[in-house]
CSV table of C-alpha atoms and ligand atoms in Angstrom, one decimal:
chain,number,residue,atom,x,y,z
A,257,MET,CA,0.0,0.0,0.0
A,258,VAL,CA,1.2,3.5,-0.8
A,259,THR,CA,2.3,5.4,2.3
A,260,SER,CA,0.1,8.5,2.6
A,261,THR,CA,1.1,11.7,4.5
A,262,PHE,CA,-1.7,10.7,6.9
A,263,ASN,CA,-0.1,7.4,7.6
A,264,VAL,CA,3.2,9.1,8.3
A,265,ARG,CA,1.5,11.3,10.9
A,266,LEU,CA,-0.2,8.3,12.4
A,267,ALA,CA,3.2,6.4,12.7
A,268,ALA,CA,4.8,9.5,14.2
A,269,ALA,CA,2.1,9.5,16.8
A,270,GLY,CA,2.7,5.7,17.5
A,271,GLN,CA,-0.6,4.8,15.8
A,272,HIS,CA,-1.8,2.7,12.9
A,273,LEU,CA,-5.2,2.0,11.4
A,274,GLU,CA,-6.6,-1.4,10.9
A,275,ARG,CA,-10.1,-2.8,10.9
A,276,ALA,CA,-11.6,-4.1,14.2
A,277,GLN,CA,-12.5,-7.8,14.8
A,278,THR,CA,-16.2,-7.1,14.8
A,279,LEU,CA,-18.4,-5.1,12.5
A,280,ARG,CA,-20.5,-2.4,14.2
A,281,VAL,CA,-22.1,-0.6,11.3
A,282,LEU,CA,-23.2,-1.8,7.9
A,283,GLN,CA,-23.6,1.4,6.0
A,284,LEU,CA,-25.6,1.1,2.7
A,285,ASN,CA,-25.3,3.9,0.3
A,286,LEU,CA,-28.5,3.6,-1.8
A,287,GLY,CA,-27.4,6.1,-4.4
A,288,ARG,CA,-27.0,9.8,-5.0
A,289,LEU,CA,-30.6,10.7,-5.8
A,290,CYS,CA,-31.7,13.5,-3.5
A,291,ASN,CA,-34.3,16.2,-3.5
A,292,MET,CA,-31.6,18.8,-2.6
A,293,ARG,CA,-28.2,19.9,-3.9
A,294,CYS,CA,-26.2,21.3,-0.9
A,295,SER,CA,-23.0,23.1,-1.4
A,296,HIS,CA,-21.1,21.1,1.3
A,297,CYS,CA,-22.4,17.7,0.0
A,298,HIS,CA,-19.5,15.2,0.0
A,299,VAL,CA,-21.3,12.7,-2.3
A,300,GLY,CA,-22.3,15.2,-5.1
A,301,ALA,CA,-26.0,14.2,-4.7
A,302,GLY,CA,-28.9,15.9,-6.4
A,303,PRO,CA,-32.3,15.4,-8.2
A,304,ASP,CA,-30.6,14.4,-11.4
A,305,GLN,CA,-28.9,11.3,-9.9
A,306,GLY,CA,-31.6,8.7,-10.4
A,307,ALA,CA,-29.3,6.5,-12.5
A,308,THR,CA,-27.0,6.0,-9.5
A,309,GLN,CA,-29.6,4.1,-7.4
A,310,MET,CA,-28.6,0.7,-6.0
A,311,PRO,CA,-30.0,-2.0,-8.3
A,312,ASP,CA,-32.4,-4.7,-7.0
A,313,ALA,CA,-29.8,-7.5,-7.2
A,314,VAL,CA,-27.4,-5.5,-4.9
A,315,VAL,CA,-30.3,-4.8,-2.5
A,316,ARG,CA,-30.9,-8.6,-2.2
A,317,GLN,CA,-27.2,-9.1,-1.6
A,318,CYS,CA,-27.2,-6.5,1.2
A,319,ILE,CA,-30.1,-8.2,2.9
A,320,ALA,CA,-28.3,-11.6,2.7
A,321,ALA,CA,-25.2,-10.0,4.1
A,322,MET,CA,-27.0,-8.9,7.2
A,323,ASP,CA,-27.2,-12.6,8.2
A,324,ARG,CA,-23.5,-13.3,7.4
A,325,LEU,CA,-22.0,-10.1,8.9
A,326,GLN,CA,-24.5,-9.6,11.8
A,327,PRO,CA,-23.8,-5.9,12.2
A,328,ARG,CA,-24.9,-4.1,15.3
A,329,CYS,CA,-26.6,-1.5,13.2
A,330,VAL,CA,-27.7,-0.9,9.6
A,331,ASP,CA,-27.1,2.7,8.5
A,332,LEU,CA,-29.0,3.8,5.4
A,333,THR,CA,-27.6,6.8,3.5
A,334,GLY,CA,-27.6,8.4,0.1
A,335,GLY,CA,-28.5,10.9,-1.4
A,336,ALA,CA,-31.9,10.8,0.3
A,337,PRO,CA,-32.1,7.1,1.1
A,338,GLU,CA,-35.9,7.3,1.5
A,339,MET,CA,-36.1,8.0,-2.3
A,340,HIS,CA,-34.8,4.5,-3.1
A,341,ARG,CA,-37.9,2.4,-4.0
A,342,ARG,CA,-36.7,-0.5,-1.8
A,343,PHE,CA,-35.8,1.7,1.2
A,344,GLN,CA,-38.7,0.3,3.3
A,345,GLU,CA,-37.8,-3.3,2.4
A,346,LEU,CA,-34.3,-2.8,3.7
A,347,VAL,CA,-35.6,-1.3,6.9
A,348,LEU,CA,-38.0,-4.2,7.4
A,349,ALA,CA,-35.3,-6.8,6.6
A,350,ALA,CA,-33.0,-5.3,9.3
A,351,ARG,CA,-35.7,-5.0,11.9
A,352,ALA,CA,-36.9,-8.6,11.2
A,353,ARG,CA,-33.3,-9.6,12.3
A,354,ASN,CA,-33.6,-7.3,15.3
A,355,ILE,CA,-30.9,-5.0,14.0
A,356,PRO,CA,-31.3,-1.3,14.8
A,357,VAL,CA,-31.6,1.0,11.8
A,358,ILE,CA,-30.4,4.5,11.2
A,359,ASP,CA,-32.1,6.6,8.5
A,360,ARG,CA,-29.8,9.5,7.5
A,361,CYS,CA,-32.6,12.0,6.7
A,362,ASN,CA,-32.3,15.4,5.1
A,363,LEU,CA,-35.6,16.5,6.7
A,364,THR,CA,-37.0,18.3,3.6
A,365,ILE,CA,-37.8,15.0,2.1
A,366,LEU,CA,-40.5,14.6,4.7
A,367,LEU,CA,-42.5,17.5,3.1
A,368,VAL,CA,-42.5,15.9,-0.3
A,369,PRO,CA,-46.1,14.6,-0.7
A,370,ALA,CA,-45.0,11.0,-1.5
A,371,TYR,CA,-43.2,10.8,1.9
A,372,GLN,CA,-45.6,12.5,4.3
A,373,ASP,CA,-46.4,9.2,6.0
A,374,LEU,CA,-42.8,8.4,6.6
A,375,PRO,CA,-42.4,9.9,10.1
A,376,GLN,CA,-45.0,7.6,11.5
A,377,TRP,CA,-43.7,4.6,9.5
A,378,LEU,CA,-40.2,5.1,10.9
A,379,ALA,CA,-41.5,5.6,14.4
A,380,ASP,CA,-43.5,2.4,14.3
A,381,ARG,CA,-40.3,0.5,13.4
A,382,GLN,CA,-38.1,2.3,16.0
A,383,VAL,CA,-35.8,3.6,13.3
A,384,GLU,CA,-33.3,6.2,14.6
A,385,VAL,CA,-33.3,9.3,12.5
A,386,VAL,CA,-30.0,11.2,12.0
A,387,ALA,CA,-31.0,14.4,10.4
A,388,SER,CA,-28.7,16.9,8.8
A,389,LEU,CA,-29.2,20.5,9.8
A,390,PRO,CA,-26.2,22.7,9.2
A,391,HIS,CA,-27.0,25.3,11.8
A,392,TRP,CA,-29.8,26.5,14.1
A,393,SER,CA,-29.8,29.9,12.3
A,394,ARG,CA,-31.8,30.4,9.1
A,395,GLU,CA,-29.0,32.4,7.4
A,396,SER,CA,-26.2,29.9,7.9
A,397,SER,CA,-28.3,26.9,7.1
A,398,ASP,CA,-29.8,28.3,4.0
A,399,ARG,CA,-26.4,29.4,2.7
A,400,GLN,CA,-25.4,25.7,2.5
A,401,ARG,CA,-28.7,24.0,1.6
A,402,GLY,CA,-30.5,26.6,-0.4
A,403,ASP,CA,-33.1,29.4,0.3
A,404,GLY,CA,-36.1,28.1,2.2
A,405,SER,CA,-34.5,24.8,3.3
A,406,TRP,CA,-34.1,25.9,6.9
A,407,GLU,CA,-37.9,26.5,7.3
A,408,GLN,CA,-38.6,23.2,5.5
A,409,SER,CA,-36.2,21.4,7.7
A,410,LEU,CA,-37.8,22.8,10.8
A,411,GLU,CA,-41.2,21.7,9.6
A,412,GLY,CA,-39.8,18.2,9.0
A,413,LEU,CA,-38.5,18.2,12.6
A,414,ARG,CA,-41.9,19.3,13.9
A,415,ARG,CA,-43.5,16.4,12.0
A,416,LEU,CA,-41.0,14.0,13.6
A,417,ARG,CA,-41.7,15.4,17.0
A,418,ALA,CA,-45.4,14.9,16.4
A,419,VAL,CA,-44.8,11.1,16.3
A,420,GLY,CA,-42.5,11.1,19.3
A,421,TYR,CA,-39.0,11.8,17.9
A,422,GLY,CA,-36.7,14.1,19.9
A,423,THR,CA,-38.7,13.7,23.1
A,424,GLY,CA,-36.3,11.4,25.0
A,425,ASP,CA,-38.1,8.2,23.9
A,426,PRO,CA,-35.3,5.6,23.4
A,427,GLN,CA,-37.4,4.0,20.6
A,428,ARG,CA,-37.6,7.2,18.7
A,429,GLN,CA,-34.2,8.8,18.8
A,430,LEU,CA,-33.5,11.9,16.8
A,431,THR,CA,-29.9,13.0,16.3
A,432,LEU,CA,-29.2,16.3,14.6
A,433,MET,CA,-26.0,16.5,12.6
A,434,THR,CA,-24.4,19.9,12.1
A,435,ASN,CA,-21.4,20.9,9.9
A,436,PRO,CA,-19.4,24.1,9.7
A,437,ASP,CA,-20.4,26.9,7.3
A,438,GLY,CA,-17.3,26.9,5.0
A,439,ASP,CA,-13.7,26.1,5.6
A,440,ARG,CA,-13.3,26.1,9.3
A,441,LEU,CA,-13.6,23.7,12.2
A,442,GLN,CA,-16.6,23.9,14.5
A,443,PRO,CA,-16.0,22.3,17.9
A,444,LEU,CA,-19.1,21.3,19.8
A,445,CYS,CA,-19.5,21.5,23.5
A,446,ASP,CA,-22.4,21.4,26.0
A,447,LYS,CA,-22.7,25.1,25.8
A,448,VAL,CA,-23.2,25.0,22.0
A,449,THR,CA,-25.7,22.1,22.3
A,450,ASP,CA,-27.6,24.2,24.9
A,451,GLN,CA,-27.8,27.1,22.5
A,452,TRP,CA,-29.2,24.8,19.8
A,453,ARG,CA,-31.8,23.5,22.2
A,454,GLN,CA,-32.9,27.0,23.2
A,455,GLU,CA,-33.0,28.4,19.7
A,456,LEU,CA,-34.8,25.5,18.1
A,457,ALA,CA,-37.3,25.2,21.0
A,458,ARG,CA,-38.5,28.7,20.0
A,459,HIS,CA,-39.7,27.0,16.8
A,460,GLY,CA,-41.3,24.0,18.4
A,461,VAL,CA,-38.4,21.7,17.7
A,462,THR,CA,-36.6,19.3,20.2
A,463,PHE,CA,-33.9,16.7,19.6
A,464,ASP,CA,-32.1,14.0,21.6
A,465,GLN,CA,-28.5,14.6,20.5
A,466,LEU,CA,-26.4,17.0,18.5
A,467,ILE,CA,-23.3,15.8,16.7
A,468,GLY,CA,-20.9,17.5,14.4
A,469,LEU,CA,-19.3,16.5,11.1
A,470,THR,CA,-16.2,18.2,9.7
A,471,ASN,CA,-16.6,19.3,6.0
A,472,MET,CA,-14.4,16.9,4.0
A,473,PRO,CA,-12.3,18.3,1.2
A,474,ILE,CA,-13.9,16.0,-1.5
A,475,ALA,CA,-16.6,16.1,-4.1
A,476,ARG,CA,-18.8,19.3,-4.2
A,477,PHE,CA,-17.1,20.9,-1.1
A,478,ARG,CA,-13.7,20.4,-2.7
A,479,ASP,CA,-14.9,22.0,-5.9
A,480,TRP,CA,-16.1,25.0,-3.7
A,481,LEU,CA,-12.6,25.2,-2.1
A,482,VAL,CA,-10.9,25.1,-5.4
A,483,GLU,CA,-13.2,27.8,-6.8
A,484,LYS,CA,-12.4,30.0,-3.8
A,485,GLY,CA,-8.7,29.2,-4.0
A,486,ARG,CA,-8.8,27.8,-0.5
A,487,LEU,CA,-8.2,24.1,-0.9
A,488,GLU,CA,-4.5,24.2,0.3
A,489,ASP,CA,-5.3,26.5,3.2
A,490,TYR,CA,-8.2,24.2,4.3
A,491,GLN,CA,-6.0,21.1,4.0
A,492,GLN,CA,-3.4,22.8,6.2
A,493,VAL,CA,-6.1,23.7,8.8
A,494,LEU,CA,-7.0,20.1,9.0
A,495,GLU,CA,-3.4,18.9,9.2
A,496,ASN,CA,-2.5,21.5,11.8
A,497,ALA,CA,-5.4,20.3,13.9
A,498,PHE,CA,-4.4,16.6,13.8
A,499,ASN,CA,-5.3,15.0,17.1
A,500,PRO,CA,-3.8,11.5,17.7
A,501,CYS,CA,-6.5,10.9,20.4
A,502,ALA,CA,-9.2,11.1,17.6
A,503,VAL,CA,-7.8,8.0,15.9
A,504,ARG,CA,-9.1,5.4,18.2
A,505,GLY,CA,-12.8,6.2,17.5
A,506,LEU,CA,-12.5,6.5,13.7
A,507,MET,CA,-15.5,5.0,12.1
A,508,CYS,CA,-13.5,3.1,9.4
A,509,ARG,CA,-12.3,0.7,12.1
A,510,ASP,CA,-15.7,-0.9,12.5
A,511,THR,CA,-17.9,0.3,9.6
A,512,LEU,CA,-18.4,-1.3,6.2
A,513,SER,CA,-19.5,1.1,3.6
A,514,VAL,CA,-21.3,-0.5,0.6
A,515,ALA,CA,-21.7,1.4,-2.7
A,516,PRO,CA,-24.8,1.1,-4.9
A,517,ASN,CA,-22.9,-1.4,-7.1
A,518,GLY,CA,-22.0,-3.6,-4.2
A,519,GLN,CA,-18.4,-2.5,-3.9
A,520,LEU,CA,-17.0,-2.3,-0.4
A,521,TYR,CA,-15.1,0.6,1.3
A,522,ASP,CA,-13.8,1.5,4.7
A,523,CYS,CA,-16.0,4.5,4.8
A,524,ASP,CA,-18.3,6.7,2.7
A,525,PHE,CA,-15.5,9.2,2.0
A,526,ASN,CA,-13.3,6.5,0.5
A,527,GLN,CA,-16.3,5.4,-1.6
A,528,MET,CA,-16.5,8.9,-3.1
A,529,LEU,CA,-12.8,8.8,-3.8
A,530,ASP,CA,-13.0,5.3,-5.3
A,531,MET,CA,-10.6,3.7,-2.8
A,532,PRO,CA,-12.3,0.2,-2.6
A,533,LEU,CA,-11.5,-2.8,-0.4
A,534,SER,CA,-10.4,-5.2,-3.1
A,535,GLY,CA,-11.1,-9.0,-3.3
A,536,HIS,CA,-14.7,-9.0,-2.2
A,537,THR,CA,-18.1,-7.4,-2.7
A,538,ILE,CA,-21.3,-7.4,-0.6
A,539,ALA,CA,-22.3,-10.5,-2.5
A,540,ASP,CA,-19.6,-12.7,-0.8
A,541,VAL,CA,-17.8,-10.8,2.0
A,542,MET,CA,-17.4,-12.7,5.2
A,543,PRO,CA,-16.5,-11.3,8.7
A,544,GLU,CA,-13.0,-12.8,8.4
A,545,ASN,CA,-12.3,-10.9,5.2
A,546,LEU,CA,-12.6,-7.6,7.2
A,547,ALA,CA,-11.1,-8.3,10.6
A,548,GLY,CA,-7.6,-6.9,11.0
A,549,ARG,CA,-7.4,-5.6,7.5
A,550,SER,CA,-5.4,-2.4,6.8
A,551,ILE,CA,-7.5,0.7,6.1
A,552,HIS,CA,-7.0,2.8,3.0
A,553,THR,CA,-6.1,6.3,3.9
A,554,GLY,CA,-5.2,9.6,2.2
A,555,GLY,CA,-5.0,13.3,2.8
A,556,HIS,CA,-8.7,13.5,3.3
A,557,CYS,CA,-8.4,11.5,6.5
A,558,PHE,CA,-7.1,14.6,8.2
A,559,GLY,CA,-10.7,15.7,8.1
A,560,CYS,CA,-11.6,12.9,10.5
A,561,THR,CA,-8.8,13.5,13.0
A,562,ALA,CA,-8.9,17.3,13.2
A,563,GLY,CA,-9.8,18.6,16.6
A,564,GLN,CA,-12.5,16.6,18.3
A,565,GLY,CA,-12.4,14.1,15.4
A,566,SER,CA,-15.3,13.5,13.0
A,567,SER,CA,-17.4,10.6,11.9
A,568,CYS,CA,-20.9,9.6,11.0
A,569,GLY,CA,-21.5,9.3,14.7
A,570,GLY,CA,-20.0,12.8,15.4
A,571,ALA,CA,-16.8,13.5,17.5
A,572,THR,CA,-14.4,10.6,18.0
A,573,VAL,CA,-13.1,12.0,21.3
A,574,ALA,CA,-15.1,13.0,24.3
A,575,VAL,CA,-16.6,16.5,23.8
A,576,PRO,CA,-15.9,18.6,26.9
B,1139,SF4,S1,-25.8,17.0,1.8
B,1139,SF4,FE1,-27.5,15.4,2.0
B,1139,SF4,S2,-29.4,16.6,1.6
B,1139,SF4,FE2,-27.6,17.8,0.8
B,1139,SF4,S3,-27.5,17.2,-1.4
B,1139,SF4,FE3,-26.0,15.9,-0.2
B,1139,SF4,S4,-27.2,14.0,0.3
B,1139,SF4,FE4,-28.7,15.6,-0.3
B,1140,SF4,S1,-11.7,9.3,5.7
B,1140,SF4,FE1,-11.9,9.0,7.9
B,1140,SF4,S2,-13.2,7.2,8.2
B,1140,SF4,FE2,-12.4,7.2,6.0
B,1140,SF4,S3,-10.6,6.0,6.1
B,1140,SF4,FE3,-10.0,8.1,6.4
B,1140,SF4,S4,-9.9,8.4,8.6
B,1140,SF4,FE4,-11.1,6.5,8.2
């Protein structure tokens, strides 16, 4: 394997990255079809991406893999994963195996007429909703996701609350995922979370947990950095903020990311950069093919180890 600058920094810190013995998250990327087109999107999703949806044969392979791999969680992402026509079938397959499910929801999809029954449907199956909302303020959020998206997102959150999400019910967990507005880091702490709670409560919105994701210098956000002439500076910000303590909790250790074509990756970001795990697909992978395997890294990995660390589950070190 090519030694990346990231691996050099890891080695200097006395660390190395390899996959864990057990699989925690089976993350299925159902395709890049989305009703939105956000400027920070790291998968380049949009309404014109229908051709990228996971085909039926791969959906069947994913369901079969739930039995072989026995993940502790199935994480459905996209695009807007709900727009995949077999989204509900995947949820039901996981729940029938007693596997918890996460729906990575952009909130505005809940206002599209075809999906208005979705909050109750998800609630009835105890699906955890991880919802992206860049910021509690209208200005900051709309800048990233488009004019009017903040108001639509809050309406989506109110509809989730109406069926019990974000009210402390362990069966109806609602996590909000924030990301910085532009090329900076945005550390979270209890004080920030309290501010989110207060500001959103004024609009009839509550949530169970707030987590942060660092903007990754790939796909559409990378294009934005290039356009602004800020790519190198941002990469330097990430590298300067390298935190060896953030390595232990990196999601690539115990997550398997599955592309719409069934190809396997250590994470969603590697999927976007076409850095696959060779030798197997979701059709045939076994737990022993993953355990202890080296993780593919690159300069983008500094996005996961900057400051508090960043992953689909939020910070990788304890937030003060
Ligand atoms: S960030 Fe999420 S909601 Fe926005 S375009 Fe990408 S997948 Fe869609
Ligand atoms: S991008 Fe992050 S999650 Fe993916 S391999 Fe690099 S460090 Fe791990």
